[in-house]
CSV table of N, CA and C in Angstrom, one decimal:
chain,number,residue,atom,x,y,z
A,84,LYS,N,-53.2,29.4,24.3
A,84,LYS,CA,-53.5,30.4,23.5
A,84,LYS,C,-53.0,29.4,22.2
A,85,CYS,N,-53.6,29.4,21.1
A,85,CYS,CA,-53.0,29.1,19.8
A,85,CYS,C,-52.3,30.3,18.9
A,86,THR,N,-51.1,29.9,18.5
A,86,THR,CA,-50.6,30.9,17.7
A,86,THR,C,-50.5,30.1,16.2
A,87,GLY,N,-51.4,29.0,16.0
A,87,GLY,CA,-51.3,28.9,14.8
A,87,GLY,C,-52.6,28.1,14.6
A,88,ALA,N,-52.8,27.6,13.0
A,88,ALA,CA,-54.0,27.3,13.0
A,88,ALA,C,-54.7,26.2,14.1
A,89,LEU,N,-55.9,26.3,13.9
A,89,LEU,CA,-56.5,24.9,15.1
A,89,LEU,C,-57.2,24.2,14.1
A,90,ARG,N,-56.4,22.5,14.0
A,90,ARG,CA,-56.9,21.7,13.5
A,90,ARG,C,-58.2,20.6,14.1
A,91,PRO,N,-59.2,20.7,13.4
A,91,PRO,CA,-59.9,19.4,13.9
A,91,PRO,C,-59.6,18.1,13.5
A,92,ALA,N,-60.1,16.7,14.5
A,92,ALA,CA,-60.1,15.5,13.8
A,92,ALA,C,-61.6,15.6,13.2
A,93,ALA,N,-61.0,14.7,12.0
A,93,ALA,CA,-62.7,14.7,11.5
A,93,ALA,C,-63.7,13.7,11.8
A,94,SER,N,-63.4,12.9,12.8
A,94,SER,CA,-64.5,12.2,13.5
A,94,SER,C,-64.3,11.8,14.9
A,95,ALA,N,-63.7,12.8,15.4
A,95,ALA,CA,-64.0,12.8,17.2
A,95,ALA,C,-63.8,14.3,17.5
A,96,PRO,N,-64.2,14.2,18.8
A,96,PRO,CA,-64.2,15.9,19.2
A,96,PRO,C,-62.9,16.0,19.9
A,97,VAL,N,-61.7,16.2,19.0
A,97,VAL,CA,-60.3,16.7,19.2
A,97,VAL,C,-60.0,17.8,18.2
A,98,LEU,N,-59.1,18.8,19.1
A,98,LEU,CA,-58.3,19.8,18.2
A,98,LEU,C,-57.3,19.9,18.7
A,99,ALA,N,-55.8,20.5,17.7
A,99,ALA,CA,-54.8,20.9,18.3
A,99,ALA,C,-54.5,21.9,17.6
A,100,CYS,N,-53.6,22.9,18.3
A,100,CYS,CA,-53.1,23.8,17.3
A,100,CYS,C,-51.5,24.0,17.9
A,101,ALA,N,-50.6,24.8,17.1
A,101,ALA,CA,-49.4,25.2,18.1
A,101,ALA,C,-49.8,26.6,18.9
A,102,SER,N,-48.8,26.5,20.3
A,102,SER,CA,-49.1,27.6,20.7
A,102,SER,C,-47.4,28.0,21.2
A,103,ASN,N,-48.0,28.9,22.2
A,103,ASN,CA,-46.5,29.7,23.1
A,103,ASN,C,-45.5,28.9,23.3
A,104,ASP,N,-46.4,27.6,24.2
A,104,ASP,CA,-45.3,26.8,24.8
A,104,ASP,C,-44.8,25.7,24.0
A,105,GLY,N,-45.2,25.3,22.6
A,105,GLY,CA,-45.4,24.0,21.9
A,105,GLY,C,-46.4,23.6,21.0
A,106,LEU,N,-47.0,22.4,21.5
A,106,LEU,CA,-48.3,21.9,21.1
A,106,LEU,C,-49.7,22.0,21.8
A,107,SER,N,-50.7,21.8,21.5
A,107,SER,CA,-52.0,21.9,22.8
A,107,SER,C,-52.8,21.0,21.7
A,108,ALA,N,-53.3,20.4,22.6
A,108,ALA,CA,-54.5,19.2,21.9
A,108,ALA,C,-55.7,19.1,22.9
A,109,TRP,N,-56.9,19.2,22.4
A,109,TRP,CA,-58.0,19.1,23.5
A,109,TRP,C,-58.6,18.1,23.2
A,110,ASP,N,-59.5,17.3,24.0
A,110,ASP,CA,-60.2,16.4,23.8
A,110,ASP,C,-61.3,16.6,24.8
A,111,LEU,N,-62.2,16.8,23.8
A,111,LEU,CA,-63.8,17.3,24.2
A,111,LEU,C,-64.7,16.5,25.2
A,112,ARG,N,-64.2,15.6,24.7
A,112,ARG,CA,-64.9,14.2,25.4
A,112,ARG,C,-64.6,14.5,27.0
A,113,LYS,N,-63.5,15.1,27.8
A,113,LYS,CA,-63.1,15.3,28.8
A,113,LYS,C,-63.5,16.9,29.4
A,114,ALA,N,-63.6,17.0,30.7
A,114,ALA,CA,-63.8,18.1,31.2
A,114,ALA,C,-62.7,19.2,32.0
A,115,GLY,N,-62.8,20.2,32.0
A,115,GLY,CA,-61.9,21.3,32.4
A,115,GLY,C,-60.4,20.9,32.2
A,116,ALA,N,-59.4,21.1,33.2
A,116,ALA,CA,-58.0,20.8,32.4
A,116,ALA,C,-57.4,19.4,31.8
A,117,GLU,N,-58.4,18.3,32.4
A,117,GLU,CA,-58.3,17.0,32.0
A,117,GLU,C,-58.3,16.9,30.5
A,118,ALA,N,-58.9,18.1,29.8
A,118,ALA,CA,-59.2,18.2,28.3
A,118,ALA,C,-58.0,18.3,27.4
A,119,VAL,N,-57.0,19.0,28.4
A,119,VAL,CA,-55.8,19.7,27.7
A,119,VAL,C,-54.8,18.9,27.6
A,120,THR,N,-54.0,18.7,26.6
A,120,THR,CA,-52.5,17.8,26.7
A,120,THR,C,-51.7,18.7,26.1
A,121,ARG,N,-50.5,19.4,26.8
A,121,ARG,CA,-49.5,19.5,25.8
A,121,ARG,C,-48.2,19.2,25.8
A,122,HIS,N,-47.3,19.6,24.7
A,122,HIS,CA,-46.4,19.2,24.1
A,122,HIS,C,-45.4,20.1,23.9
A,123,ALA,N,-43.8,20.3,24.5
A,123,ALA,CA,-43.0,21.0,24.0
A,123,ALA,C,-42.4,21.6,22.8
A,124,TRP,N,-42.8,20.9,22.1
A,124,TRP,CA,-42.4,20.5,20.6
A,124,TRP,C,-42.4,21.8,19.7
A,125,LYS,N,-41.7,22.6,19.3
A,125,LYS,CA,-42.0,23.6,18.7
A,125,LYS,C,-42.2,23.5,17.3
A,126,GLY,N,-43.1,23.6,16.4
A,126,GLY,CA,-43.7,23.6,15.1
A,126,GLY,C,-45.2,23.8,14.7
A,127,ALA,N,-45.6,23.5,13.8
A,127,ALA,CA,-46.7,24.1,13.3
A,127,ALA,C,-47.9,22.8,13.4
A,128,VAL,N,-48.6,22.4,13.6
A,128,VAL,CA,-50.1,21.8,13.5
A,128,VAL,C,-50.5,21.2,12.2
A,129,ALA,N,-50.2,20.4,11.7
A,129,ALA,CA,-50.8,20.0,10.2
A,129,ALA,C,-51.8,19.3,10.1
A,130,ASP,N,-51.8,18.2,10.8
A,130,ASP,CA,-53.2,18.0,10.9
A,130,ASP,C,-53.3,17.2,12.1
A,131,VAL,N,-54.9,16.3,12.3
A,131,VAL,CA,-55.1,15.7,13.1
A,131,VAL,C,-56.0,14.6,12.1
A,132,SER,N,-55.5,13.2,13.1
A,132,SER,CA,-55.7,11.5,12.6
A,132,SER,C,-57.4,12.2,12.6
A,133,GLY,N,-58.4,11.4,11.9
A,133,GLY,CA,-59.7,11.7,12.2
A,133,GLY,C,-60.4,10.6,13.7
A,134,ASP,N,-59.6,9.7,14.1
A,134,ASP,CA,-60.1,9.4,15.3
A,134,ASP,C,-59.5,10.3,16.6
A,135,GLY,N,-58.6,11.4,16.1
A,135,GLY,CA,-58.2,12.3,17.2
A,135,GLY,C,-57.1,11.7,17.8
A,136,SER,N,-56.7,10.3,18.1
A,136,SER,CA,-55.2,9.8,18.4
A,136,SER,C,-54.3,10.6,18.1
A,137,VAL,N,-53.7,11.2,17.2
A,137,VAL,CA,-52.4,11.4,16.6
A,137,VAL,C,-52.6,12.5,16.0
A,138,VAL,N,-51.4,13.4,16.3
A,138,VAL,CA,-51.7,15.0,16.1
A,138,VAL,C,-50.4,15.2,14.9
A,139,ALA,N,-50.3,15.5,13.7
A,139,ALA,CA,-48.9,15.5,12.8
A,139,ALA,C,-48.4,16.7,12.9
A,140,ALA,N,-47.3,17.3,13.1
A,140,ALA,CA,-46.6,18.5,13.1
A,140,ALA,C,-45.5,18.7,12.6
A,141,ILE,N,-45.2,19.9,11.7
A,141,ILE,CA,-44.2,19.9,11.0
A,141,ILE,C,-43.4,21.0,11.3
A,142,ALA,N,-42.0,21.1,11.5
A,142,ALA,CA,-40.9,22.2,11.4
A,142,ALA,C,-39.6,21.9,10.5
A,143,GLU,N,-39.6,23.0,9.6
A,143,GLU,CA,-38.7,22.9,8.8
A,143,GLU,C,-38.6,21.1,8.0
A,144,LYS,N,-37.1,20.4,8.3
A,144,LYS,CA,-37.1,18.9,8.1
A,144,LYS,C,-37.8,18.4,8.9
A,145,SER,N,-38.5,18.2,9.6
A,145,SER,CA,-39.0,17.3,10.9
A,145,SER,C,-40.4,17.2,10.8
A,146,LEU,N,-40.9,16.1,11.2
A,146,LEU,CA,-42.2,15.3,11.4
A,146,LEU,C,-42.0,14.8,13.0
A,147,LEU,N,-43.3,15.7,13.3
A,147,LEU,CA,-43.8,14.8,14.7
A,147,LEU,C,-45.0,13.9,14.6
A,148,LEU,N,-45.2,13.0,15.1
A,148,LEU,CA,-46.2,12.4,15.0
A,148,LEU,C,-46.4,12.2,16.9
A,149,TRP,N,-47.5,12.7,17.3
A,149,TRP,CA,-47.7,12.5,18.5
A,149,TRP,C,-48.9,12.2,18.9
A,150,ARG,N,-48.9,11.4,20.4
A,150,ARG,CA,-50.3,10.5,20.7
A,150,ARG,C,-50.5,11.3,22.2
A,151,PRO,N,-51.6,12.1,22.1
A,151,PRO,CA,-51.5,13.1,23.2
A,151,PRO,C,-52.2,12.0,24.5
A,152,ALA,N,-53.0,11.7,23.9
A,152,ALA,CA,-53.9,10.6,25.3
A,152,ALA,C,-52.8,9.4,25.8
A,153,ALA,N,-52.0,8.9,24.9
A,153,ALA,CA,-50.9,7.7,25.1
A,153,ALA,C,-49.8,8.7,25.7
A,154,GLY,N,-49.2,10.2,25.6
A,154,GLY,CA,-48.3,10.8,26.0
A,154,GLY,C,-46.6,10.1,25.0
A,155,THR,N,-47.0,9.7,24.1
A,155,THR,CA,-46.1,9.2,23.0
A,155,THR,C,-45.6,10.2,21.8
A,156,THR,N,-44.5,10.1,21.4
A,156,THR,CA,-44.4,10.8,20.2
A,156,THR,C,-43.6,10.1,19.1
A,157,MET,N,-43.0,10.5,18.0
A,157,MET,CA,-42.0,9.7,17.2
A,157,MET,C,-41.8,11.2,16.1
A,158,GLU,N,-40.6,11.6,16.2
A,158,GLU,CA,-40.0,12.4,15.4
A,158,GLU,C,-39.1,12.0,14.3
A,159,ILE,N,-39.0,12.1,13.1
A,159,ILE,CA,-39.2,11.9,11.7
A,159,ILE,C,-38.2,12.7,10.9
A,160,GLY,N,-36.9,12.7,10.6
A,160,GLY,CA,-36.4,13.4,9.8
A,160,GLY,C,-36.3,13.5,8.3
A,161,VAL,N,-36.8,14.2,7.6
A,161,VAL,CA,-36.5,14.2,6.2
A,161,VAL,C,-35.2,15.0,5.5
A,162,ASN,N,-35.2,14.8,4.2
A,162,ASN,CA,-34.2,15.5,3.4
A,162,ASN,C,-34.5,16.8,3.0
A,163,GLU,N,-35.8,17.1,2.9
A,163,GLU,CA,-36.2,18.0,2.3
A,163,GLU,C,-36.9,19.0,3.5
A,164,ALA,N,-37.5,20.2,2.9
A,164,ALA,CA,-38.3,21.1,3.9
A,164,ALA,C,-39.7,20.4,3.6
A,165,ILE,N,-40.3,20.4,5.0
A,165,ILE,CA,-41.6,19.7,4.6
A,165,ILE,C,-43.0,20.9,4.5
A,166,VAL,N,-43.4,20.9,3.1
A,166,VAL,CA,-44.2,21.5,3.0
A,166,VAL,C,-46.1,21.4,3.5
A,167,PHE,N,-46.4,20.4,3.2
A,167,PHE,CA,-47.6,20.0,3.9
A,167,PHE,C,-47.3,18.5,4.6
A,168,ALA,N,-48.5,18.3,5.6
A,168,ALA,CA,-48.9,16.8,5.6
A,168,ALA,C,-50.0,16.8,6.2
A,169,ARG,N,-51.0,15.8,5.6
A,169,ARG,CA,-52.1,15.3,5.6
A,169,ARG,C,-52.6,14.0,6.0
A,170,MET,N,-53.5,13.9,6.6
A,170,MET,CA,-54.2,12.5,7.2
A,170,MET,C,-54.9,11.9,5.8
A,171,SER,N,-54.7,10.7,5.7
A,171,SER,CA,-55.9,10.0,5.1
A,171,SER,C,-56.8,9.8,5.4
A,172,PRO,N,-58.3,10.1,4.5
A,172,PRO,CA,-59.8,9.8,5.3
A,172,PRO,C,-60.3,8.8,5.3
A,173,ARG,N,-59.3,7.8,5.0
A,173,ARG,CA,-59.7,6.6,4.8
A,173,ARG,C,-58.8,5.6,5.9
A,174,ASP,N,-57.5,5.5,5.5
A,174,ASP,CA,-56.8,4.8,6.3
A,174,ASP,C,-55.9,5.3,7.5
A,175,ARG,N,-55.3,4.4,8.4
A,175,ARG,CA,-54.1,5.1,9.4
A,175,ARG,C,-52.6,5.4,8.1
A,176,ALA,N,-53.1,6.8,7.5
A,176,ALA,CA,-51.6,7.1,6.7
A,176,ALA,C,-51.9,8.6,6.6
A,177,LEU,N,-50.5,9.0,6.5
A,177,LEU,CA,-50.2,10.3,6.5
A,177,LEU,C,-49.7,10.4,5.4
A,178,ALA,N,-49.6,11.9,4.4
A,178,ALA,CA,-49.2,12.0,3.3
A,178,ALA,C,-48.6,13.2,3.5
A,179,VAL,N,-46.8,13.2,3.3
A,179,VAL,CA,-46.0,14.0,3.6
A,179,VAL,C,-45.8,14.5,2.5
A,180,VAL,N,-46.1,16.3,1.8
A,180,VAL,CA,-45.3,16.3,0.6
A,180,VAL,C,-44.0,17.7,1.1
A,181,THR,N,-42.8,17.5,0.3
A,181,THR,CA,-41.9,18.0,0.9
A,181,THR,C,-41.5,18.6,-0.4
A,182,THR,N,-40.7,19.3,-1.0
A,182,THR,CA,-40.0,20.4,-1.7
A,182,THR,C,-39.3,20.0,-2.7
A,183,GLY,N,-39.3,18.2,-2.6
A,183,GLY,CA,-38.3,17.2,-3.6
A,183,GLY,C,-39.4,15.8,-3.7
A,184,ALA,N,-40.4,15.7,-2.8
A,184,ALA,CA,-41.3,14.4,-3.3
A,184,ALA,C,-42.7,14.7,-2.3
A,185,VAL,N,-43.3,13.5,-2.6
A,185,VAL,CA,-44.4,13.2,-1.9
A,185,VAL,C,-44.2,11.4,-0.9
A,186,GLN,N,-44.2,11.4,0.4
A,186,GLN,CA,-44.1,10.1,0.9
A,186,GLN,C,-45.4,10.1,1.7
A,187,ILE,N,-45.6,8.3,1.5
A,187,ILE,CA,-47.2,8.4,2.1
A,187,ILE,C,-46.5,7.6,3.3
A,188,HIS,N,-46.5,7.5,4.7
A,188,HIS,CA,-46.3,7.2,5.9
A,188,HIS,C,-47.1,6.1,6.2
A,189,ASP,N,-47.1,4.8,7.4
A,189,ASP,CA,-48.5,4.5,8.3
A,189,ASP,C,-48.1,4.9,9.3
A,190,LEU,N,-49.4,5.8,9.9
A,190,LEU,CA,-48.8,6.3,11.2
A,190,LEU,C,-48.5,5.5,12.5
A,191,ASP,N,-48.5,4.4,12.5
A,191,ASP,CA,-48.3,3.1,13.6
A,191,ASP,C,-46.7,3.1,13.2
A,192,GLN,N,-46.3,3.1,11.9
A,192,GLN,CA,-44.8,2.6,11.8
A,192,GLN,C,-44.2,3.5,11.0
A,193,ALA,N,-44.2,4.6,11.2
A,193,ALA,CA,-43.8,5.9,10.4
A,193,ALA,C,-42.7,5.8,10.0
A,194,ILE,N,-41.4,5.4,10.6
A,194,ILE,CA,-40.1,6.0,10.2
A,194,ILE,C,-40.1,6.3,9.0
A,195,GLU,N,-39.7,4.9,8.2
A,195,GLU,CA,-39.6,4.8,7.1
A,195,GLU,C,-40.9,4.8,6.2
A,196,PRO,N,-41.0,5.9,4.9
A,196,PRO,CA,-42.4,5.6,4.2
A,196,PRO,C,-42.7,4.3,3.5
A,197,LEU,N,-44.1,4.5,3.3
A,197,LEU,CA,-44.2,3.0,2.4
A,197,LEU,C,-43.8,3.5,1.2
A,198,VAL,N,-44.1,4.6,0.7
A,198,VAL,CA,-43.9,5.3,-0.9
A,198,VAL,C,-43.3,6.4,-0.6
A,199,ARG,N,-42.3,6.8,-1.8
A,199,ARG,CA,-41.8,7.8,-1.8
A,199,ARG,C,-41.1,8.2,-3.5
A,200,VAL,N,-42.3,9.3,-3.9
A,200,VAL,CA,-42.3,9.6,-5.5
A,200,VAL,C,-41.6,11.0,-5.5
A,201,GLU,N,-40.0,11.5,-5.8
A,201,GLU,CA,-39.9,12.4,-6.3
A,201,GLU,C,-40.3,13.3,-7.4
A,202,HIS,N,-40.7,14.5,-6.8
A,202,HIS,CA,-41.1,15.8,-8.1
A,202,HIS,C,-40.3,16.6,-8.2
A,203,ARG,N,-40.3,17.7,-9.0
A,203,ARG,CA,-40.3,19.0,-9.3
A,203,ARG,C,-41.2,20.0,-10.0
A,204,PHE,N,-41.8,20.2,-8.5
A,204,PHE,CA,-43.0,20.9,-8.2
A,204,PHE,C,-43.6,22.0,-7.4
A,205,SER,N,-43.6,22.7,-7.7
A,205,SER,CA,-43.6,24.1,-6.5
A,205,SER,C,-45.0,24.0,-6.0
A,206,THR,N,-45.2,23.5,-5.0
A,206,THR,CA,-46.6,23.4,-4.2
A,206,THR,C,-47.3,24.1,-3.4
A,207,THR,N,-48.5,24.5,-3.6
A,207,THR,CA,-49.2,25.4,-2.9
A,207,THR,C,-50.0,25.0,-2.5
A,208,SER,N,-51.1,23.8,-2.6
A,208,SER,CA,-51.9,23.1,-1.6
A,208,SER,C,-52.2,21.6,-2.3
A,209,MET,N,-52.3,20.8,-1.1
A,209,MET,CA,-52.4,19.3,-1.5
A,209,MET,C,-53.8,18.6,-0.7
A,210,ARG,N,-54.1,18.1,-1.1
A,210,ARG,CA,-55.2,17.0,-0.1
A,210,ARG,C,-55.5,15.4,-0.9
A,211,TRP,N,-56.0,15.0,-0.2
A,211,TRP,CA,-56.7,13.7,-0.3
A,211,TRP,C,-58.3,13.7,-0.9
A,212,ASP,N,-58.1,12.6,-1.7
A,212,ASP,CA,-59.6,12.6,-2.6
A,212,ASP,C,-60.4,11.8,-1.4
A,213,ALA,N,-62.1,12.3,-1.2
A,213,ALA,CA,-62.7,11.9,-0.4
A,213,ALA,C,-62.4,10.5,0.1
A,214,GLY,N,-62.2,9.5,-1.0
A,214,GLY,CA,-62.0,8.1,-0.8
A,214,GLY,C,-60.5,7.8,0.0
A,215,GLY,N,-59.9,8.7,0.0
A,215,GLY,CA,-58.1,8.6,0.6
A,215,GLY,C,-57.3,7.7,-0.2
A,216,LEU,N,-57.7,7.3,-1.6
A,216,LEU,CA,-56.4,6.7,-2.3
A,216,LEU,C,-56.0,7.3,-3.5
A,217,ASP,N,-56.2,8.7,-3.5
A,217,ASP,CA,-55.6,9.7,-4.3
A,217,ASP,C,-55.3,10.8,-3.6
A,218,VAL,N,-53.7,11.5,-4.1
A,218,VAL,CA,-53.2,12.4,-3.6
A,218,VAL,C,-53.0,13.7,-4.3
A,219,GLY,N,-53.6,14.5,-4.7
A,219,GLY,CA,-53.6,15.8,-5.2
A,219,GLY,C,-52.7,16.8,-5.1
A,220,LEU,N,-51.7,17.5,-5.9
A,220,LEU,CA,-51.0,18.7,-5.3
A,220,LEU,C,-51.4,19.9,-6.6
A,221,CYS,N,-51.9,21.0,-6.2
A,221,CYS,CA,-51.8,22.4,-7.2
A,221,CYS,C,-50.7,22.8,-6.9
A,222,GLY,N,-50.1,24.0,-7.7
A,222,GLY,CA,-49.0,24.5,-8.1
A,222,GLY,C,-49.1,25.8,-8.3
A,223,ARG,N,-48.1,26.5,-8.1
A,223,ARG,CA,-47.6,28.1,-8.3
A,223,ARG,C,-48.3,28.2,-9.8
A,224,ASP,N,-47.5,27.1,-10.7
A,224,ASP,CA,-47.9,27.6,-12.5
A,224,ASP,C,-49.2,27.4,-12.5
A,225,GLY,N,-50.4,27.1,-11.8
A,225,GLY,CA,-51.7,27.0,-11.9
A,225,GLY,C,-52.1,25.4,-12.7
A,226,ARG,N,-51.1,24.6,-12.6
A,226,ARG,CA,-51.3,23.2,-13.0
A,226,ARG,C,-51.4,22.5,-11.7
A,227,ALA,N,-52.1,21.3,-12.1
A,227,ALA,CA,-52.1,20.1,-10.7
A,227,ALA,C,-51.9,19.2,-11.1
A,228,ARG,N,-51.5,18.0,-10.2
A,228,ARG,CA,-50.7,16.8,-10.4
A,228,ARG,C,-51.4,15.9,-9.2
A,229,GLY,N,-51.7,14.4,-9.9
A,229,GLY,CA,-52.3,13.8,-8.5
A,229,GLY,C,-51.8,12.4,-8.9
A,230,TRP,N,-51.0,12.0,-7.7
A,230,TRP,CA,-50.7,10.3,-7.5
A,230,TRP,C,-51.6,9.6,-7.1
A,231,GLY,N,-52.2,8.5,-7.7
A,231,GLY,CA,-53.1,7.5,-7.1
A,231,GLY,C,-52.6,6.2,-6.3
A,232,ARG,N,-53.3,6.3,-4.8
A,232,ARG,CA,-52.8,4.9,-4.2
A,232,ARG,C,-53.1,3.6,-4.9
A,233,ARG,N,-54.2,3.9,-6.1
A,233,ARG,CA,-54.7,2.8,-6.4
A,233,ARG,C,-53.8,2.0,-7.3
A,234,SER,N,-52.8,2.7,-7.6
A,234,SER,CA,-52.1,2.3,-8.8
A,234,SER,C,-50.5,2.6,-7.8
A,235,GLU,N,-50.6,2.4,-6.6
A,235,GLU,CA,-49.4,2.6,-5.8
A,235,GLU,C,-48.5,3.7,-6.1
A,236,LEU,N,-49.3,4.7,-6.1
A,236,LEU,CA,-48.4,6.2,-6.1
A,236,LEU,C,-47.4,5.9,-7.8
A,237,SER,N,-47.8,6.0,-8.7
A,237,SER,CA,-47.0,5.9,-10.1
A,237,SER,C,-46.3,6.8,-10.0
A,238,GLN,N,-44.9,6.5,-10.6
A,238,GLN,CA,-44.2,7.4,-10.8
A,238,GLN,C,-44.1,8.6,-11.6
A,239,SER,N,-45.6,8.3,-12.2
A,239,SER,CA,-45.9,9.2,-13.2
A,239,SER,C,-47.2,9.8,-13.0
A,240,PRO,N,-47.1,11.3,-12.7
A,240,PRO,CA,-48.5,11.8,-12.2
A,240,PRO,C,-49.2,12.0,-13.1
A,241,ILE,N,-50.6,12.4,-13.1
A,241,ILE,CA,-51.5,13.1,-13.9
A,241,ILE,C,-51.7,14.3,-14.2
A,242,GLN,N,-51.1,15.3,-14.8
A,242,GLN,CA,-51.4,16.6,-15.1
A,242,GLN,C,-52.4,16.9,-15.9
A,243,ILE,N,-53.0,18.1,-14.9
A,243,ILE,CA,-54.3,18.9,-15.5
A,243,ILE,C,-54.0,20.0,-15.9
A,244,SER,N,-54.0,21.1,-16.8
A,244,SER,CA,-53.8,21.9,-17.2
A,244,SER,C,-54.6,22.7,-17.0
């Protein structure tokens, strides 16, 4: 039973959520009990990679990248509380928004971010553009800010009032 949002993979029949016992993932290509994989880590499922191979979960200042089919995990600690984590719709990359930075991580070598841009922005939502090259944040002040991967995540965000 899910205790948090149910997150689907964009291009695979895979779903994941937080549960009473930790994390749960369902690969709907499998039948019955074989379809369900569980992990004891306590946190919220933030997103699932497009192919369903990686589940990103967050808790305070920790990010967990879990590969249910392979049975492997990688836990990454960050300096600030994590607000959002979203998979790129294009690349094997993950955008992590903390209370003080936007970080882009390679899903396969995620320990250190590929890019880290500090910000002072109270974020209420975030998303990648459909092409997977830009990250946009919306703030409590009603304004939006965007960082473009096309320009290697410029230190100066585009501000939209």
